[in-house]
Short mmCIF file of N, CA, C and O in Angstrom, two decimals:
data_model
loop_
_atom_site.label_atom_id
_atom_site.label_comp_id
_atom_site.label_asym_id
_atom_site.label_seq_id
_atom_site.Cartn_x
_atom_site.Cartn_y
_atom_site.Cartn_z
N ALA A 1 30.91 -23.88 -2.03
CA ALA A 1 29.72 -23.80 -2.32
C ALA A 1 29.37 -22.38 -2.60
O ALA A 1 29.93 -21.32 -2.34
N LYS A 2 28.45 -22.42 -3.73
CA LYS A 2 28.43 -20.73 -4.27
C LYS A 2 26.86 -19.84 -3.71
O LYS A 2 26.45 -20.20 -2.46
N LYS A 3 27.42 -19.12 -3.35
CA LYS A 3 26.33 -17.50 -2.21
C LYS A 3 24.96 -17.56 -3.44
O LYS A 3 25.08 -16.87 -4.63
N ALA A 4 24.37 -17.27 -2.75
CA ALA A 4 23.25 -17.44 -3.72
C ALA A 4 22.70 -15.48 -3.71
O ALA A 4 23.36 -14.67 -2.89
N LYS A 5 22.61 -14.94 -4.56
CA LYS A 5 22.30 -13.72 -5.08
C LYS A 5 21.26 -13.06 -3.88
O LYS A 5 20.15 -14.09 -4.38
N VAL A 6 20.63 -12.48 -3.07
CA VAL A 6 19.81 -11.98 -2.30
C VAL A 6 19.45 -10.38 -2.90
O VAL A 6 20.37 -9.89 -3.43
N LYS A 7 18.02 -10.29 -3.64
CA LYS A 7 17.51 -9.52 -4.14
C LYS A 7 17.25 -8.33 -3.54
O LYS A 7 16.71 -8.43 -2.47
N GLU A 8 17.37 -7.20 -3.46
CA GLU A 8 18.04 -6.13 -2.90
C GLU A 8 16.00 -5.73 -2.42
O GLU A 8 15.69 -5.46 -3.98
N THR A 9 15.68 -5.14 -1.73
CA THR A 9 14.16 -4.84 -0.52
C THR A 9 14.27 -3.44 -1.54
O THR A 9 15.39 -2.42 -1.60
N THR A 10 12.99 -2.32 -2.11
CA THR A 10 13.20 -1.73 -2.45
C THR A 10 12.06 0.10 -1.52
O THR A 10 11.14 -1.11 -0.90
N ARG A 11 12.66 0.68 -1.88
CA ARG A 11 11.53 1.76 -0.55
C ARG A 11 10.73 2.55 -1.28
O ARG A 11 10.43 2.09 -3.21
N SER A 12 10.27 3.56 -1.05
CA SER A 12 9.23 4.39 -2.24
C SER A 12 9.71 4.49 -3.82
O SER A 12 8.54 4.31 -4.37
N THR A 13 10.24 5.09 -4.01
CA THR A 13 10.80 4.96 -5.38
C THR A 13 10.70 3.98 -6.13
O THR A 13 10.81 4.05 -7.38
N GLY A 14 10.81 2.49 -5.42
CA GLY A 14 11.36 2.15 -6.03
C GLY A 14 12.95 1.82 -6.88
O GLY A 14 13.17 0.21 -7.40
N HIS A 15 13.64 2.08 -6.30
CA HIS A 15 15.40 1.93 -6.89
C HIS A 15 16.21 1.55 -5.67
O HIS A 15 17.06 1.93 -5.85
N LEU A 16 15.46 2.64 -4.26
CA LEU A 16 16.01 2.94 -3.42
C LEU A 16 17.15 1.41 -2.63
O LEU A 16 15.96 0.55 -2.00
N PRO A 17 17.81 0.83 -2.78
CA PRO A 17 18.38 -0.76 -1.77
C PRO A 17 18.20 -0.25 -0.11
O PRO A 17 18.21 1.16 -0.21
N SER A 18 17.80 -0.97 0.44
CA SER A 18 17.22 -1.40 1.27
C SER A 18 17.94 -0.19 3.14
O SER A 18 17.82 0.38 3.86
N ASP A 19 19.58 -0.67 2.59
CA ASP A 19 20.47 0.19 3.46
C ASP A 19 20.67 1.55 2.97
O ASP A 19 22.02 2.09 3.69
N SER A 20 20.15 1.95 2.22
CA SER A 20 20.64 3.47 1.56
C SER A 20 19.94 4.33 2.75
O SER A 20 19.49 4.13 3.77
N LYS A 21 21.19 5.33 2.63
CA LYS A 21 21.01 6.17 3.36
C LYS A 21 20.64 7.95 2.98
O LYS A 21 20.81 8.09 2.10
N LEU A 22 19.08 7.87 3.54
CA LEU A 22 18.10 9.06 2.82
C LEU A 22 19.06 10.02 3.80
O LEU A 22 19.32 10.30 5.01
N PRO A 23 18.61 11.46 3.45
CA PRO A 23 18.35 12.24 3.90
C PRO A 23 17.61 12.55 5.08
O PRO A 23 16.62 11.68 5.29
N SER A 24 17.54 14.23 5.81
CA SER A 24 17.03 13.56 7.41
C SER A 24 15.29 14.35 6.64
O SER A 24 15.25 14.83 5.47
N ARG A 25 14.51 13.67 7.78
CA ARG A 25 13.24 14.09 7.29
C ARG A 25 12.97 15.55 6.75
O ARG A 25 11.95 15.83 6.14
N ASP A 26 13.43 16.48 7.53
CA ASP A 26 14.04 17.49 7.72
C ASP A 26 14.16 18.45 5.77
O ASP A 26 13.71 19.26 6.01
N THR A 27 15.06 17.97 5.50
CA THR A 27 15.66 18.10 4.43
C THR A 27 14.80 17.76 2.64
O THR A 27 14.56 18.28 1.83
N ILE A 28 13.62 16.92 3.06
CA ILE A 28 12.56 15.82 2.20
C ILE A 28 11.29 16.78 2.01
O ILE A 28 10.96 17.30 3.00
N PRO A 29 11.38 17.24 0.77
CA PRO A 29 9.51 18.10 0.40
C PRO A 29 8.75 17.15 1.04
O PRO A 29 9.26 16.18 0.31
N GLY A 30 7.62 18.16 1.14
CA GLY A 30 6.31 17.15 1.47
C GLY A 30 5.38 17.47 0.44
O GLY A 30 4.77 18.47 -0.17
N ASP A 31 5.81 16.26 -0.42
CA ASP A 31 5.51 16.20 -2.17
C ASP A 31 3.89 15.22 -1.80
O ASP A 31 3.28 15.20 -3.29
N GLY A 32 4.25 14.76 -0.84
CA GLY A 32 2.83 13.60 -1.16
C GLY A 32 1.17 13.95 -0.46
O GLY A 32 1.46 15.25 -0.57
N PRO A 33 0.12 13.55 -0.51
CA PRO A 33 -0.78 14.04 -0.78
C PRO A 33 -1.29 14.80 0.81
O PRO A 33 -0.66 14.44 1.99
N PRO A 34 -1.59 15.39 1.63
CA PRO A 34 -1.63 16.23 2.50
C PRO A 34 -1.97 14.99 3.77
O PRO A 34 -0.46 15.41 4.58
N HIS A 35 -2.45 14.62 3.81
CA HIS A 35 -2.47 13.50 5.31
C HIS A 35 -1.71 12.64 5.35
O HIS A 35 -1.38 11.32 6.11
N PHE A 36 -0.15 12.18 3.87
CA PHE A 36 0.91 11.51 3.81
C PHE A 36 1.88 12.02 3.70
O PHE A 36 3.33 11.94 3.23
N ARG A 37 2.07 13.36 3.98
CA ARG A 37 3.25 14.40 3.89
C ARG A 37 4.16 13.80 4.87
O ARG A 37 3.50 13.51 5.51
N PHE A 38 5.34 13.85 4.76
CA PHE A 38 6.14 13.55 5.58
C PHE A 38 6.37 14.03 6.55
O PHE A 38 6.90 13.76 7.75
N GLY A 39 6.20 15.29 6.84
CA GLY A 39 6.18 16.06 8.06
C GLY A 39 4.70 15.56 9.12
O GLY A 39 4.73 16.08 10.38
N ASN A 40 4.15 15.17 8.27
CA ASN A 40 3.10 14.02 9.29
C ASN A 40 2.45 13.21 9.94
O ASN A 40 1.77 12.43 10.67
N THR A 41 3.97 12.56 9.84
CA THR A 41 4.01 10.96 9.96
C THR A 41 5.72 11.05 10.28
O THR A 41 6.09 11.58 10.36
N ILE A 42 5.60 9.78 11.07
CA ILE A 42 7.41 8.82 11.21
C ILE A 42 7.70 8.93 10.13
O ILE A 42 7.90 8.79 9.97
N GLN A 43 9.75 9.08 10.74
CA GLN A 43 9.80 8.34 10.51
C GLN A 43 10.21 7.04 10.08
O GLN A 43 9.76 5.93 10.80
N ASN A 44 10.14 6.82 8.67
CA ASN A 44 10.16 4.84 8.22
C ASN A 44 8.74 4.44 7.74
O ASN A 44 9.04 3.84 8.31
N ASP A 45 7.73 5.20 7.92
CA ASP A 45 6.30 5.25 7.72
C ASP A 45 6.03 4.71 6.60
O ASP A 45 5.32 4.66 6.03
N GLU A 46 6.73 5.86 5.60
CA GLU A 46 6.48 6.42 3.70
C GLU A 46 6.90 5.17 2.37
O GLU A 46 7.12 5.75 2.02
N TRP A 47 7.30 4.40 3.31
CA TRP A 47 7.75 3.72 1.66
C TRP A 47 7.01 3.59 1.02
O TRP A 47 5.97 2.29 1.80
N GLN A 48 6.61 2.78 0.20
CA GLN A 48 5.29 2.49 -1.69
C GLN A 48 6.29 1.00 -1.66
O GLN A 48 7.38 0.85 -2.09
N THR A 49 5.49 0.56 -2.23
CA THR A 49 5.75 -1.21 -2.43
C THR A 49 6.17 -0.55 -3.55
O THR A 49 5.56 0.22 -4.45
N SER A 50 7.43 -1.27 -4.13
CA SER A 50 7.89 -0.85 -5.63
C SER A 50 7.10 -2.36 -7.14
O SER A 50 6.66 -3.01 -6.37
N GLN A 51 6.78 -1.21 -7.98
CA GLN A 51 6.28 -2.05 -8.98
C GLN A 51 7.03 -3.14 -9.27
O GLN A 51 6.28 -4.47 -9.05
N GLN A 52 8.05 -4.07 -8.80
CA GLN A 52 8.91 -5.04 -9.08
C GLN A 52 8.64 -6.44 -8.10
O GLN A 52 8.00 -6.88 -8.33
N SER A 53 7.96 -5.13 -6.56
CA SER A 53 7.16 -6.28 -5.47
C SER A 53 6.17 -6.56 -6.27
O SER A 53 5.88 -7.80 -5.64
N TRP A 54 5.15 -5.69 -7.03
CA TRP A 54 3.98 -5.80 -7.11
C TRP A 54 3.83 -7.18 -8.02
O TRP A 54 3.23 -8.31 -7.80
N GLU A 55 5.11 -7.05 -9.24
CA GLU A 55 5.04 -7.73 -10.02
C GLU A 55 5.11 -9.79 -9.39
O GLU A 55 4.87 -10.86 -10.25
N GLU A 56 6.77 -9.31 -8.69
CA GLU A 56 6.58 -10.97 -8.14
C GLU A 56 5.82 -11.66 -6.90
O GLU A 56 5.91 -12.49 -7.11
N ILE A 57 4.91 -11.32 -6.35
CA ILE A 57 3.62 -11.46 -5.80
C ILE A 57 2.46 -12.06 -6.55
O ILE A 57 1.46 -12.36 -6.24
N SER A 58 1.97 -11.08 -7.65
CA SER A 58 0.55 -10.77 -8.15
C SER A 58 0.05 -12.03 -8.89
O SER A 58 -0.75 -12.04 -8.70
N HIS A 59 0.83 -13.16 -9.12
CA HIS A 59 0.54 -14.55 -9.79
C HIS A 59 -0.22 -14.89 -8.10
O HIS A 59 -1.27 -16.33 -8.80
N TRP A 60 -0.22 -14.65 -7.45
CA TRP A 60 -0.62 -15.50 -5.85
C TRP A 60 -1.89 -14.64 -5.92
O TRP A 60 -2.83 -15.83 -5.26
N PHE A 61 -2.38 -13.83 -6.27
CA PHE A 61 -3.86 -13.18 -6.30
C PHE A 61 -4.42 -12.88 -7.66
O PHE A 61 -5.10 -12.15 -8.24
N ALA A 62 -3.86 -13.99 -9.16
CA ALA A 62 -4.10 -14.15 -10.46
C ALA A 62 -5.92 -13.91 -10.56
O ALA A 62 -6.19 -13.36 -11.52
N ASN A 63 -6.75 -14.85 -9.55
CA ASN A 63 -8.10 -15.21 -9.90
C ASN A 63 -8.85 -13.88 -9.22
O ASN A 63 -10.30 -14.00 -9.23
N PHE A 64 -8.20 -12.54 -8.84
CA PHE A 64 -8.79 -11.85 -8.23
C PHE A 64 -8.81 -10.41 -10.06
O PHE A 64 -8.79 -9.66 -9.16
N LYS A 65 -8.07 -11.06 -10.94
CA LYS A 65 -8.06 -9.95 -11.90
C LYS A 65 -9.67 -8.95 -12.46
O LYS A 65 -8.96 -7.90 -12.80
N GLN A 66 -9.97 -9.89 -12.31
CA GLN A 66 -11.85 -8.97 -12.73
C GLN A 66 -12.09 -9.26 -11.61
O GLN A 66 -13.46 -7.98 -11.50
N LYS A 67 -12.00 -9.26 -10.50
CA LYS A 67 -12.97 -8.76 -9.26
C LYS A 67 -12.79 -7.64 -8.36
O LYS A 67 -11.81 -6.94 -9.35
N CYS A 68 -13.03 -6.67 -7.69
CA CYS A 68 -12.70 -5.84 -6.62
C CYS A 68 -11.63 -5.77 -5.88
O CYS A 68 -12.06 -6.57 -5.04
N ILE A 69 -10.83 -5.04 -6.37
CA ILE A 69 -9.29 -4.82 -5.09
C ILE A 69 -9.52 -3.46 -4.48
O ILE A 69 -9.55 -2.60 -5.52
N TRP A 70 -9.47 -3.18 -3.39
CA TRP A 70 -9.64 -1.76 -2.94
C TRP A 70 -7.95 -1.68 -2.54
O TRP A 70 -7.25 -2.77 -1.21
N GLN A 71 -7.26 -0.85 -2.59
CA GLN A 71 -5.64 -0.06 -1.94
C GLN A 71 -6.44 0.81 -0.99
O GLN A 71 -6.32 1.90 -1.54
N PRO A 72 -6.41 0.80 -0.40
CA PRO A 72 -7.04 1.87 0.60
C PRO A 72 -5.75 3.04 1.07
O PRO A 72 -6.23 4.10 1.60
N PHE A 73 -4.79 2.27 0.86
CA PHE A 73 -3.60 3.21 1.30
C PHE A 73 -2.49 4.11 0.27
O PHE A 73 -1.72 3.87 -0.11
N TYR A 74 -3.39 5.35 -0.13
CA TYR A 74 -3.09 5.97 -1.37
C TYR A 74 -1.56 6.54 -1.42
O TYR A 74 -1.12 6.06 -2.81
N TYR A 75 -1.07 7.24 -1.13
CA TYR A 75 0.33 7.62 -0.88
C TYR A 75 0.45 8.41 -1.77
O TYR A 75 -0.30 9.45 -2.29
N ASP A 76 1.01 8.18 -3.44
CA ASP A 76 0.49 8.90 -5.10
C ASP A 76 -0.35 8.04 -5.47
O ASP A 76 0.30 8.80 -6.93
N GLY A 77 -0.47 7.02 -5.51
CA GLY A 77 -1.69 6.48 -6.43
C GLY A 77 -0.60 5.31 -7.54
O GLY A 77 -1.49 4.84 -8.25
N LYS A 78 0.64 5.55 -7.08
CA LYS A 78 1.54 4.41 -8.42
C LYS A 78 1.00 2.92 -8.43
O LYS A 78 0.99 2.19 -8.85
N CYS A 79 0.19 2.40 -6.68
CA CYS A 79 0.62 0.98 -6.67
C CYS A 79 -0.47 0.60 -7.73
O CYS A 79 -0.98 -0.39 -8.53
N ALA A 80 -1.86 1.25 -8.06
CA ALA A 80 -2.98 1.23 -8.51
C ALA A 80 -2.64 0.83 -10.34
O ALA A 80 -3.16 0.19 -10.68
N GLU A 81 -1.74 2.27 -10.51
CA GLU A 81 -1.20 1.50 -12.09
C GLU A 81 -0.30 0.59 -11.83
O GLU A 81 -0.72 -0.40 -12.86
N TYR A 82 0.32 0.25 -10.56
CA TYR A 82 1.02 -0.71 -11.44
C TYR A 82 0.52 -2.15 -11.21
O TYR A 82 0.45 -3.34 -12.13
N LEU A 83 -0.85 -2.45 -10.69
CA LEU A 83 -1.71 -3.62 -10.61
C LEU A 83 -2.46 -3.67 -11.83
O LEU A 83 -2.68 -4.73 -12.33
N ARG A 84 -3.23 -2.31 -12.26
CA ARG A 84 -3.21 -2.52 -13.87
C ARG A 84 -2.83 -2.59 -14.57
O ARG A 84 -3.07 -3.37 -15.75
N GLN A 85 -1.59 -2.87 -14.52
CA GLN A 85 -0.86 -3.01 -15.86
C GLN A 85 -0.26 -4.17 -15.51
O GLN A 85 -0.11 -5.16 -16.58
N LEU A 86 -0.95 -4.89 -14.76
CA LEU A 86 -0.37 -6.69 -14.30
C LEU A 86 -1.94 -7.63 -14.46
O LEU A 86 -1.93 -8.52 -14.50
N GLY A 87 -2.79 -6.54 -14.81
CA GLY A 87 -4.27 -6.85 -15.59
C GLY A 87 -5.20 -7.03 -14.53
O GLY A 87 -6.17 -8.03 -14.95
N PHE A 88 -4.89 -6.39 -13.58
CA PHE A 88 -5.84 -6.20 -12.27
C PHE A 88 -7.03 -4.78 -13.09
O PHE A 88 -7.08 -3.95 -13.07
N THR A 89 -7.98 -5.29 -13.61
CA THR A 89 -9.19 -4.69 -13.79
C THR A 89 -9.88 -3.56 -13.19
O THR A 89 -10.30 -2.45 -13.58
N ASN A 90 -10.38 -4.48 -11.76
CA ASN A 90 -11.01 -3.52 -11.13
C ASN A 90 -9.92 -2.91 -9.70
O ASN A 90 -10.72 -3.24 -8.85
N VAL A 91 -9.19 -1.87 -9.71
CA VAL A 91 -8.64 -1.65 -8.15
C VAL A 91 -9.38 -0.04 -8.46
O VAL A 91 -9.53 1.09 -9.25
N VAL A 92 -9.51 -0.15 -7.17
CA VAL A 92 -10.21 1.08 -6.50
C VAL A 92 -8.85 2.01 -5.28
O VAL A 92 -8.50 0.84 -4.45
N HIS A 93 -8.40 2.69 -5.35
CA HIS A 93 -7.16 3.30 -5.04
C HIS A 93 -7.19 4.61 -5.13
O HIS A 93 -7.10 5.29 -6.19
N THR A 94 -7.74 5.52 -3.94
CA THR A 94 -8.61 7.09 -4.02
C THR A 94 -8.04 7.36 -2.95
O THR A 94 -7.57 6.57 -2.02
N ASN A 95 -7.87 8.99 -2.89
CA ASN A 95 -6.99 9.32 -1.67
C ASN A 95 -8.45 10.04 -0.42
O ASN A 95 -8.54 10.86 -1.16
N GLU A 96 -8.83 8.92 -0.12
CA GLU A 96 -9.63 8.51 1.11
C GLU A 96 -9.10 8.00 2.58
O GLU A 96 -8.47 7.35 2.67
N ASP A 97 -9.52 8.93 3.43
CA ASP A 97 -9.53 8.19 5.25
C ASP A 97 -9.88 6.82 4.88
O ASP A 97 -11.11 6.67 4.80
N PHE A 98 -9.19 5.66 5.23
CA PHE A 98 -9.45 4.38 5.43
C PHE A 98 -9.69 4.55 6.59
O PHE A 98 -11.72 3.26 6.56
N PHE A 99 -10.15 4.54 7.59
CA PHE A 99 -10.99 5.04 8.99
C PHE A 99 -12.79 5.44 8.63
O PHE A 99 -13.28 5.02 8.59
N GLU A 100 -12.69 5.85 7.57
CA GLU A 100 -13.85 6.22 7.07
C GLU A 100 -14.74 5.37 6.40
O GLU A 100 -15.28 5.21 5.78
N ARG A 101 -13.64 5.12 5.09
CA ARG A 101 -14.47 4.69 4.17
C ARG A 101 -14.45 3.26 4.10
O ARG A 101 -15.62 2.95 4.03
N VAL A 102 -13.86 2.57 5.22
CA VAL A 102 -14.16 1.71 5.46
C VAL A 102 -15.39 0.68 6.27
O VAL A 102 -16.35 0.13 6.31
N LYS A 103 -15.94 2.34 6.86
CA LYS A 103 -17.26 2.61 7.47
C LYS A 103 -18.36 2.22 6.29
O LYS A 103 -20.29 2.63 7.07
N ASP A 104 -17.59 2.47 5.36
CA ASP A 104 -19.54 2.86 3.68
C ASP A 104 -20.16 0.67 3.93
O ASP A 104 -18.90 0.94 2.78
N ARG A 105 -20.44 0.44 4.25
CA ARG A 105 -20.97 -1.10 4.28
C ARG A 105 -21.23 -0.99 2.56
O ARG A 105 -20.82 -2.04 2.43
N GLN A 106 -21.56 -0.46 2.14
CA GLN A 106 -22.57 -0.69 0.61
C GLN A 106 -21.24 -0.93 -0.43
O GLN A 106 -20.43 -1.87 -0.92
N PHE A 107 -20.25 0.35 -0.22
CA PHE A 107 -18.81 -0.68 -0.92
C PHE A 107 -18.22 -0.98 -0.26
O PHE A 107 -17.62 -1.58 -0.80
N MET A 108 -17.91 -1.32 1.32
CA MET A 108 -17.07 -2.83 1.19
C MET A 108 -17.92 -3.93 0.62
O MET A 108 -16.86 -5.29 0.47
N ASP A 109 -19.28 -4.03 0.86
CA ASP A 109 -19.79 -4.98 0.24
C ASP A 109 -19.48 -5.35 -1.66
O ASP A 109 -19.10 -6.47 -1.59
N THR A 110 -18.61 -4.33 -1.82
CA THR A 110 -18.28 -4.68 -3.23
C THR A 110 -16.63 -5.28 -3.16
O THR A 110 -16.31 -5.48 -4.41
N VAL A 111 -15.90 -4.62 -2.12
CA VAL A 111 -14.94 -5.19 -2.86
C VAL A 111 -14.19 -7.00 -2.04
O VAL A 111 -14.80 -7.89 -1.33
N ASP A 112 -13.69 -7.32 -2.95
CA ASP A 112 -13.38 -8.57 -3.07
C ASP A 112 -12.11 -9.07 -2.75
O ASP A 112 -11.62 -9.90 -1.88
N LEU A 113 -11.08 -8.19 -2.86
CA LEU A 113 -9.98 -8.03 -1.62
C LEU A 113 -9.16 -6.63 -1.37
O LEU A 113 -9.23 -6.03 -2.31
N ILE A 114 -8.94 -6.90 -0.25
CA ILE A 114 -8.42 -5.77 0.65
C ILE A 114 -6.63 -5.92 0.00
O ILE A 114 -6.15 -7.45 0.78
N TRP A 115 -6.11 -5.37 -0.50
CA TRP A 115 -4.52 -5.76 -1.01
C TRP A 115 -4.20 -3.81 -0.96
O TRP A 115 -3.64 -3.52 -2.03
N ASP A 116 -2.58 -4.82 0.04
CA ASP A 116 -1.98 -3.09 0.31
C ASP A 116 -0.95 -2.68 1.17
O ASP A 116 -0.89 -4.19 1.58
N ASN A 117 -0.15 -2.18 1.54
CA ASN A 117 0.93 -2.13 2.17
C ASN A 117 0.41 -1.02 3.16
O ASN A 117 1.16 0.05 2.50
N PRO A 118 0.10 -0.88 4.18
CA PRO A 118 -0.58 0.63 5.11
C PRO A 118 1.27 1.05 5.92
O PRO A 118 1.34 0.22 6.34
N PRO A 119 -0.03 2.15 6.42
CA PRO A 119 1.70 3.02 7.10
C PRO A 119 1.58 2.59 8.22
O PRO A 119 -0.02 2.23 8.53
N TYR A 120 2.46 2.15 8.99
CA TYR A 120 2.40 1.91 10.95
C TYR A 120 2.37 3.38 10.97
O TYR A 120 4.02 3.25 11.59
N THR A 121 2.22 4.29 11.39
CA THR A 121 2.57 5.78 12.47
C THR A 121 2.11 5.36 13.23
O THR A 121 3.53 6.03 14.28
N THR A 122 1.53 4.46 14.39
CA THR A 122 2.21 3.76 15.52
C THR A 122 2.02 2.83 15.27
O THR A 122 2.27 2.01 14.73
N ALA A 123 2.75 2.55 17.00
CA ALA A 123 3.04 1.38 17.33
C ALA A 123 1.79 0.65 17.02
O ALA A 123 1.78 -0.81 16.79
N GLY A 124 0.04 0.99 17.24
CA GLY A 124 -0.95 0.16 17.17
C GLY A 124 -1.35 0.30 16.29
O GLY A 124 -2.75 -0.10 16.05
N MET A 125 -1.16 1.45 14.98
CA MET A 125 -1.80 1.31 13.58
C MET A 125 -2.05 0.43 13.05
O MET A 125 -3.41 -0.84 12.36
N LYS A 126 -1.05 -0.94 12.94
CA LYS A 126 -1.48 -2.22 12.58
C LYS A 126 -2.56 -2.88 13.16
O LYS A 126 -3.78 -3.78 12.29
N GLU A 127 -3.15 -2.50 14.68
CA GLU A 127 -3.93 -3.65 15.19
C GLU A 127 -5.17 -2.75 14.74
O GLU A 127 -6.37 -3.08 14.75
N GLN A 128 -5.70 -1.34 14.47
CA GLN A 128 -6.27 -0.70 14.81
C GLN A 128 -6.83 -0.67 13.22
O GLN A 128 -8.36 -1.01 13.13
N ILE A 129 -6.35 -0.70 11.96
CA ILE A 129 -6.64 -1.36 10.88
C ILE A 129 -7.19 -2.50 10.78
O ILE A 129 -8.22 -2.61 10.38
N LEU A 130 -6.54 -3.67 11.53
CA LEU A 130 -7.19 -5.01 11.45
C LEU A 130 -8.21 -5.04 12.17
O LEU A 130 -8.99 -5.64 11.83
N GLN A 131 -8.47 -4.05 13.28
CA GLN A 131 -9.81 -4.34 14.11
C GLN A 131 -10.57 -4.02 13.02
O GLN A 131 -12.09 -3.96 13.28
N GLU A 132 -10.59 -3.15 12.51
CA GLU A 132 -11.70 -2.21 11.63
C GLU A 132 -12.03 -3.13 10.01
O GLU A 132 -13.50 -3.28 10.07
N LEU A 133 -11.03 -3.88 9.96
CA LEU A 133 -11.46 -4.96 8.87
C LEU A 133 -12.55 -5.86 9.48
O LEU A 133 -13.28 -6.12 8.88
N VAL A 134 -11.88 -6.36 10.47
CA VAL A 134 -12.49 -7.29 11.15
C VAL A 134 -13.51 -6.86 11.77
O VAL A 134 -15.26 -7.70 11.48
N LYS A 135 -15.05 -5.93 11.87
CA LYS A 135 -16.00 -5.00 12.49
C LYS A 135 -17.06 -5.04 10.65
O LYS A 135 -17.89 -5.35 11.13
N VAL A 136 -16.14 -5.19 9.93
CA VAL A 136 -16.98 -5.52 8.59
C VAL A 136 -17.00 -6.92 7.76
O VAL A 136 -17.22 -6.82 6.92
N ASP A 137 -16.02 -7.66 8.82
CA ASP A 137 -16.57 -9.38 7.71
C ASP A 137 -15.03 -8.69 7.03
O ASP A 137 -15.66 -10.04 5.74
N LYS A 138 -14.22 -8.48 6.88
CA LYS A 138 -13.38 -8.66 6.21
C LYS A 138 -11.83 -9.38 7.10
O LYS A 138 -10.97 -8.85 6.64
#
């Protein structure tokens, strides 16, 4: 029987296979926005979704190409570029604190889709993010 080829998962740079050996956190310069610099988060928390990954799933969201998409987790801003290249015309992706921005009811009322890959700095981060979204009916 033939073995199926398995596509490797990529990390923040979009080109590292998932089993790549990375340098220790101490040797990587802090080049992200201040609240996402390597020294301020835990190891394995700063992986960015690759362009290829956005491309592979974008067809599931084709009905949102003209709608307001909020990508609240900034890192370096590349993800919005990837979505715009795929034809999503109204992508909001700014370097703001999610927990503050989600409280802006006027803004949240304009959001049709929240589509991102949040950091999981602590074990409870995913839960906190989901709780905030439930509070604003998203």
